[in-house]
CSV table of C-alpha atoms and ligand atoms in Angstrom, one decimal:
chain,number,residue,atom,x,y,z
A,1,MET,CA,0.0,0.0,0.0
A,2,ARG,CA,1.3,3.5,-0.9
A,3,ILE,CA,0.7,6.3,1.7
A,4,ASP,CA,1.3,10.0,1.0
A,5,VAL,CA,0.9,12.6,3.8
A,6,ILE,CA,1.0,16.3,2.9
A,7,THR,CA,1.6,18.4,6.0
A,8,ILE,CA,3.2,21.6,7.3
A,9,PHE,CA,4.8,19.4,10.1
A,10,PRO,CA,6.6,16.5,8.3
A,11,GLU,CA,8.5,15.8,11.5
A,12,TYR,CA,5.2,15.0,13.3
A,13,LEU,CA,5.0,11.9,11.1
A,14,ALA,CA,8.3,10.4,12.4
A,15,PRO,CA,6.4,7.7,14.4
A,16,LEU,CA,5.5,6.1,11.0
A,17,HIS,CA,9.0,4.7,11.2
A,18,VAL,CA,8.6,3.2,14.7
A,19,SER,CA,7.2,-0.1,15.9
A,20,LEU,CA,4.7,-2.1,13.9
A,21,VAL,CA,4.1,0.5,11.2
A,22,GLY,CA,7.8,1.2,11.0
A,23,LYS,CA,8.5,-2.5,10.4
A,24,ALA,CA,5.8,-2.6,7.7
A,25,VAL,CA,7.6,0.4,6.1
A,26,ALA,CA,11.0,-1.3,6.4
A,27,ARG,CA,9.6,-4.5,4.9
A,28,GLY,CA,8.0,-2.6,2.0
A,29,VAL,CA,4.4,-3.6,2.9
A,30,LEU,CA,3.9,0.2,3.3
A,31,ASP,CA,5.4,2.7,1.0
A,32,VAL,CA,5.2,6.0,2.9
A,33,HIS,CA,5.9,9.4,1.4
A,34,VAL,CA,5.7,12.5,3.7
A,35,HIS,CA,5.7,15.9,2.0
A,36,ASP,CA,6.1,19.4,3.3
A,37,LEU,CA,3.2,21.5,2.1
A,38,ARG,CA,5.4,24.6,2.2
A,39,ARG,CA,7.4,23.2,-0.8
A,40,TRP,CA,4.4,24.3,-2.9
A,41,THR,CA,4.4,27.9,-1.7
A,42,HIS,CA,6.0,30.8,-3.7
A,43,ASP,CA,6.4,33.7,-1.3
A,44,ARG,CA,9.3,34.5,1.0
A,45,HIS,CA,7.3,33.5,4.1
A,46,ALA,CA,6.1,30.2,2.7
A,47,THR,CA,2.5,31.2,3.5
A,48,VAL,CA,-0.1,28.5,3.7
A,49,ASP,CA,-3.0,30.3,5.4
A,50,ASP,CA,-5.1,33.5,5.2
A,51,THR,CA,-8.0,35.1,7.0
A,52,PRO,CA,-11.4,33.6,6.6
A,53,TYR,CA,-14.0,35.0,4.2
A,54,GLY,CA,-16.9,36.1,6.3
A,55,GLY,CA,-14.7,37.1,9.2
A,56,GLY,CA,-14.3,35.3,12.5
A,57,PRO,CA,-11.3,34.0,14.5
A,58,GLY,CA,-8.5,31.9,13.2
A,59,MET,CA,-6.9,31.3,9.8
A,60,VAL,CA,-7.9,29.1,6.8
A,61,MET,CA,-5.4,27.0,4.7
A,62,LYS,CA,-5.2,28.4,1.2
A,63,THR,CA,-6.2,26.5,-1.9
A,64,GLY,CA,-3.1,27.2,-3.9
A,65,PRO,CA,-0.4,25.2,-2.1
A,66,TRP,CA,-2.8,22.2,-1.5
A,67,GLY,CA,-3.8,22.2,-5.2
A,68,GLU,CA,-0.3,22.2,-6.5
A,69,ALA,CA,0.8,19.6,-3.9
A,70,LEU,CA,-2.0,17.2,-4.6
A,71,ASP,CA,-1.5,17.5,-8.4
A,72,GLU,CA,2.2,16.7,-8.1
A,73,VAL,CA,1.8,13.9,-5.5
A,74,ILE,CA,-1.0,12.2,-7.6
A,75,ALA,CA,1.0,12.5,-10.8
A,76,ASP,CA,4.1,11.1,-9.1
A,77,GLY,CA,2.1,8.2,-7.7
A,78,TYR,CA,0.7,7.4,-11.1
A,79,GLU,CA,4.2,7.6,-12.7
A,80,THR,CA,5.5,5.0,-10.2
A,81,GLY,CA,2.6,2.7,-11.0
A,82,ALA,CA,0.3,3.4,-8.0
A,83,ARG,CA,-3.4,3.4,-9.0
A,84,LEU,CA,-6.7,4.6,-7.6
A,85,PRO,CA,-5.8,6.9,-4.8
A,86,ARG,CA,-8.2,7.8,-2.1
A,87,LEU,CA,-8.1,11.1,-0.4
A,88,VAL,CA,-8.3,11.0,3.4
A,89,VAL,CA,-9.2,14.2,5.1
A,90,PRO,CA,-9.0,14.2,8.9
A,91,THR,CA,-11.6,16.6,10.3
A,92,PRO,CA,-13.7,16.8,13.4
A,93,SER,CA,-16.7,17.2,11.1
A,94,GLY,CA,-16.0,13.9,9.3
A,95,ARG,CA,-17.5,10.4,9.7
A,96,PRO,CA,-16.5,8.8,13.0
A,97,PHE,CA,-13.6,6.5,12.4
A,98,THR,CA,-14.4,2.8,13.1
A,99,GLN,CA,-12.8,-0.6,12.8
A,100,GLU,CA,-15.0,-1.1,9.7
A,101,HIS,CA,-13.7,2.0,8.2
A,102,ALA,CA,-10.1,0.9,8.9
A,103,ALA,CA,-10.9,-2.4,7.1
A,104,GLU,CA,-12.3,-0.6,4.1
A,105,LEU,CA,-9.2,1.6,3.8
A,106,SER,CA,-6.9,-1.4,4.3
A,107,ALA,CA,-8.2,-2.8,1.1
A,108,GLN,CA,-7.1,0.2,-1.0
A,109,PRO,CA,-3.8,0.4,-2.8
A,110,TRP,CA,-3.0,4.1,-2.2
A,111,LEU,CA,-4.1,6.6,0.4
A,112,ILE,CA,-3.3,10.3,0.3
A,113,PHE,CA,-3.7,12.1,3.7
A,114,ILE,CA,-4.2,15.9,3.9
A,115,PRO,CA,-4.0,16.8,7.6
A,116,ALA,CA,-4.9,20.5,8.3
A,117,ARG,CA,-3.9,23.1,10.8
A,118,TYR,CA,-5.6,26.3,11.8
A,119,GLU,CA,-9.4,26.3,11.1
A,120,GLY,CA,-9.0,23.7,8.3
A,121,ILE,CA,-8.6,23.8,4.5
A,122,ASP,CA,-10.5,26.0,2.1
A,123,ARG,CA,-13.5,23.8,1.2
A,124,ARG,CA,-12.9,24.1,-2.5
A,125,VAL,CA,-9.9,21.8,-2.3
A,126,VAL,CA,-11.9,18.8,-1.1
A,127,ASP,CA,-14.8,19.7,-3.5
A,128,GLU,CA,-12.3,19.9,-6.4
A,129,TYR,CA,-10.6,16.5,-5.7
A,130,ALA,CA,-13.9,14.8,-4.9
A,131,THR,CA,-14.6,15.1,-8.6
A,132,ARG,CA,-11.6,12.9,-9.3
A,133,LEU,CA,-11.0,10.7,-6.3
A,134,PRO,CA,-13.1,8.9,-3.6
A,135,VAL,CA,-12.8,11.2,-0.5
A,136,HIS,CA,-13.0,10.0,3.1
A,137,GLU,CA,-13.6,12.8,5.6
A,138,ILE,CA,-12.8,11.2,8.9
A,139,SER,CA,-13.1,12.3,12.6
A,140,ILE,CA,-11.2,10.3,15.2
A,141,GLY,CA,-13.5,11.4,18.0
A,142,ASP,CA,-15.7,14.1,19.4
A,143,TYR,CA,-13.0,16.5,20.4
A,144,VAL,CA,-10.9,19.1,18.5
A,145,LEU,CA,-7.1,18.7,18.1
A,146,ALA,CA,-4.8,21.4,16.9
A,147,GLY,CA,-4.0,19.5,13.7
A,148,GLY,CA,-4.6,16.5,11.6
A,149,GLU,CA,-1.2,14.8,12.0
A,150,ALA,CA,-2.1,12.8,15.1
A,151,PRO,CA,-5.3,11.6,13.4
A,152,VAL,CA,-3.2,10.5,10.4
A,153,LEU,CA,-1.0,8.4,12.8
A,154,VAL,CA,-4.1,6.9,14.4
A,155,ILE,CA,-5.7,6.0,11.0
A,156,VAL,CA,-2.5,4.6,9.5
A,157,GLU,CA,-1.8,2.4,12.5
A,158,ALA,CA,-5.3,1.0,12.5
A,159,VAL,CA,-5.1,0.4,8.8
A,160,ALA,CA,-1.6,-1.0,8.7
A,161,ARG,CA,-2.2,-3.7,11.3
A,162,LEU,CA,-4.9,-5.1,9.1
A,163,LEU,CA,-2.6,-5.5,6.1
A,164,PRO,CA,-1.5,-9.1,5.4
A,165,GLY,CA,1.8,-9.9,6.9
A,166,VAL,CA,2.0,-6.9,9.3
A,167,LEU,CA,1.0,-8.6,12.5
A,168,GLY,CA,3.2,-11.5,13.6
A,169,ASN,CA,0.2,-13.6,14.3
A,170,ALA,CA,-2.5,-13.1,11.6
A,171,GLU,CA,-5.1,-14.1,14.1
A,172,SER,CA,-4.2,-11.3,16.5
A,173,HIS,CA,-6.9,-9.0,15.3
A,174,ARG,CA,-9.6,-11.6,15.0
A,175,ASP,CA,-10.8,-11.2,18.7
A,176,ASP,CA,-10.0,-7.5,18.9
A,177,SER,CA,-12.7,-5.1,20.2
A,178,PHE,CA,-15.0,-4.3,17.2
A,179,ALA,CA,-13.7,-7.2,15.1
A,180,PRO,CA,-16.2,-8.5,12.6
A,181,GLY,CA,-17.7,-11.9,13.2
A,182,PRO,CA,-19.8,-13.6,15.9
A,183,MET,CA,-18.3,-11.2,18.5
A,184,ALA,CA,-19.4,-8.3,16.4
A,185,SER,CA,-19.4,-4.9,18.2
A,186,LEU,CA,-18.3,-6.4,21.5
A,187,LEU,CA,-15.3,-5.0,23.3
A,188,GLU,CA,-12.5,-7.3,24.2
A,189,GLY,CA,-12.4,-8.5,27.8
A,190,PRO,CA,-9.3,-8.4,30.1
A,191,VAL,CA,-6.1,-10.2,29.2
A,192,TYR,CA,-3.4,-11.8,31.4
A,193,THR,CA,0.2,-13.2,31.0
A,194,LYS,CA,2.8,-14.7,33.3
A,195,PRO,CA,3.4,-14.9,36.2
A,196,PRO,CA,0.2,-16.6,37.5
A,197,GLU,CA,0.3,-14.5,40.7
A,198,TRP,CA,1.4,-10.9,41.1
A,199,ARG,CA,1.1,-8.9,44.4
A,200,GLY,CA,-1.4,-11.5,45.6
A,201,ARG,CA,-3.5,-11.1,42.4
A,202,THR,CA,-4.1,-14.3,40.5
A,203,VAL,CA,-5.1,-15.1,36.9
A,204,PRO,CA,-8.6,-16.5,36.6
A,205,ASP,CA,-8.4,-20.3,37.0
A,206,VAL,CA,-10.2,-21.0,33.7
A,207,LEU,CA,-7.4,-19.4,31.7
A,208,LEU,CA,-5.0,-21.9,33.2
A,209,SER,CA,-7.3,-24.9,32.7
A,210,GLY,CA,-6.4,-25.6,29.1
A,211,HIS,CA,-10.1,-26.2,28.4
A,212,HIS,CA,-10.6,-24.3,25.1
A,213,GLY,CA,-14.4,-24.4,25.3
A,214,LYS,CA,-14.5,-23.0,28.8
A,215,ILE,CA,-11.9,-20.3,27.9
A,216,ALA,CA,-13.9,-19.2,24.9
A,217,ARG,CA,-17.1,-19.0,27.0
A,218,TRP,CA,-15.3,-17.0,29.8
A,219,ARG,CA,-13.9,-14.6,27.2
A,220,ARG,CA,-17.3,-14.1,25.7
A,221,ASP,CA,-18.8,-13.4,29.1
A,222,GLU,CA,-16.1,-10.9,29.9
A,223,ALA,CA,-16.6,-9.2,26.6
A,224,LEU,CA,-20.3,-8.9,27.2
A,225,ARG,CA,-19.8,-7.6,30.8
A,226,ARG,CA,-17.3,-5.0,29.6
A,227,THR,CA,-19.4,-3.9,26.7
A,228,ALA,CA,-22.5,-3.6,28.8
A,229,ALA,CA,-20.6,-1.5,31.4
A,230,HIS,CA,-18.6,0.7,29.0
A,231,ARG,CA,-20.6,0.8,25.8
A,232,PRO,CA,-24.2,0.0,26.4
A,233,ASP,CA,-25.0,1.5,23.0
A,234,LEU,CA,-23.2,-1.4,21.4
A,235,ILE,CA,-25.3,-4.0,23.2
A,236,GLU,CA,-28.4,-2.1,22.1
A,237,ARG,CA,-27.3,-2.2,18.5
A,238,CYS,CA,-26.3,-5.9,18.5
A,239,ASP,CA,-28.4,-8.3,16.4
A,240,PRO,CA,-30.2,-10.3,19.2
A,241,ALA,CA,-29.8,-13.4,17.0
A,242,ALA,CA,-26.1,-13.2,17.6
A,243,PHE,CA,-26.7,-13.9,21.3
A,244,ASP,CA,-26.7,-17.6,22.4
A,245,ARG,CA,-28.5,-18.9,25.5
A,246,LYS,CA,-25.6,-18.2,27.8
A,247,ASP,CA,-25.3,-14.6,26.5
A,248,ARG,CA,-29.0,-14.1,27.1
A,249,GLU,CA,-28.7,-15.4,30.7
A,250,LEU,CA,-25.8,-13.2,31.4
A,251,LEU,CA,-27.5,-10.1,29.9
A,252,ALA,CA,-30.6,-10.8,32.0
A,253,ALA,CA,-28.4,-11.1,35.1
A,254,LEU,CA,-26.8,-7.8,34.2
A,255,GLY,CA,-30.2,-6.2,33.9
A,256,TRP,CA,-30.9,-6.3,30.2
A,257,ARG,CA,-33.9,-7.7,28.4
A,258,PRO,CA,-35.2,-7.8,24.8
A,259,GLY,CA,-37.0,-4.6,24.0
A,260,PRO,CA,-40.1,-4.2,21.8
A,261,GLY,CA,-38.1,-4.5,18.5
A,262,GLY,CA,-36.1,-7.5,19.8
A,263,HIS,CA,-32.9,-5.5,20.5
A,264,TYR,CA,-31.7,-5.6,24.0
A,265,VAL,CA,-32.4,-2.7,26.4
A,266,LYS,CA,-31.3,-2.0,29.9
A,267,ASN,CA,-33.9,-2.7,32.6
A,268,GLU,CA,-34.7,0.3,34.8
A,269,LYS,CA,-33.3,-1.8,37.6
A,270,GLY,CA,-30.9,-4.7,37.3
A,271,GLU,CA,-31.1,-7.9,39.4
A,272,ASP,CA,-28.7,-6.2,41.8
A,273,GLY,CA,-31.3,-3.4,42.2
A,274,ALA,CA,-28.9,-0.9,40.6
A,275,ALA,CA,-30.5,1.6,38.3
B,301,LIG,N1,-12.5,24.6,13.2
B,301,LIG,C1,-12.4,23.2,13.0
B,301,LIG,C2,-13.7,22.6,13.5
B,301,LIG,O1,-14.3,23.0,14.5
B,301,LIG,O2,-14.2,21.6,12.8
B,301,LIG,C3,-11.3,22.6,13.8
B,301,LIG,C4,-10.0,22.7,13.1
B,301,LIG,S1,-8.7,21.9,14.0
B,301,LIG,C5,-8.2,23.2,15.1
B,301,LIG,C6,-7.5,21.8,12.8
B,301,LIG,C7,-7.4,20.4,12.1
B,301,LIG,O3,-7.1,19.4,13.1
B,301,LIG,C8,-8.6,20.0,11.4
B,301,LIG,O4,-8.8,20.6,10.2
B,301,LIG,C9,-8.3,18.5,11.3
B,301,LIG,O5,-7.3,18.3,10.2
B,301,LIG,C10,-7.6,18.2,12.6
B,301,LIG,N2,-8.5,17.6,13.6
B,301,LIG,C11,-8.8,18.2,14.8
B,301,LIG,N3,-9.6,17.4,15.5
B,301,LIG,C12,-9.8,16.3,14.8
B,301,LIG,C13,-10.6,15.1,15.0
B,301,LIG,N4,-11.3,14.9,16.1
B,301,LIG,N5,-10.6,14.2,14.0
B,301,LIG,C14,-9.9,14.4,12.9
B,301,LIG,N6,-9.1,15.5,12.6
B,301,LIG,C15,-9.1,16.4,13.6
């Protein structure tokens, strides 16, 4: 997969050469190109921003440098044989980034990221390239960062670990939180490693039992418990047909019941009497 990032802070992307993503780059699974947007400015101050039309606080990134940068990066990619780029625009007003979205992007041959600073990029840039490329406007959460570089690192890492050959164990992401499959939309439960006892705290016996069926059941129960506690919205959205008898018993004990549409809803009061 080819990845281009155009930014006014190229040094911010240094972590792309560290750890799992760094190894993927070193092995050629990821072909990463980081570009300094100021290369495409033509004034003494390398200006990339200007005051907003309509007034208001902050500055807006100018069309000119972005247009020239994108034209050159796209042309360069095509020359070197890359095909079908997608434009990824980190923005708090984008679609919330999910594991499903990461999987969709991981199937693409080429992603071009345009992280902004200030109040964002003049809208005409995205509108212009949307006529030529699929555009993904992505938010990494309901908060506002100073720039899009950290979101690029987040998105690239989530995408890279799904690429074939990047994780040492290809099965590692199968049981992840949000992984597709029978555990769809459930968070992953707690995990443990050696030693079996630390500061008087022991590992749950079942994990030492070697009994695969019981271990799978325990993991599923813990995933349900954690999801019900931290992300009740995910339980509400789960297809009730995905719950087996044991799931239903546990959910009932946690104070959940099937609602009018079949989807699970939280009782006013659980068995423990808690609201
Ligand atoms: N005025 C903009 C707004 O309220 O939507 C915020 C601009 S923010 C200060 C500057 C840049 O940081 C954004 O254009 C985007 O590239 C990036 N950014 C900030 N928060 C983000 C988030 N939650 N998700 C993705 N990108 C974000």
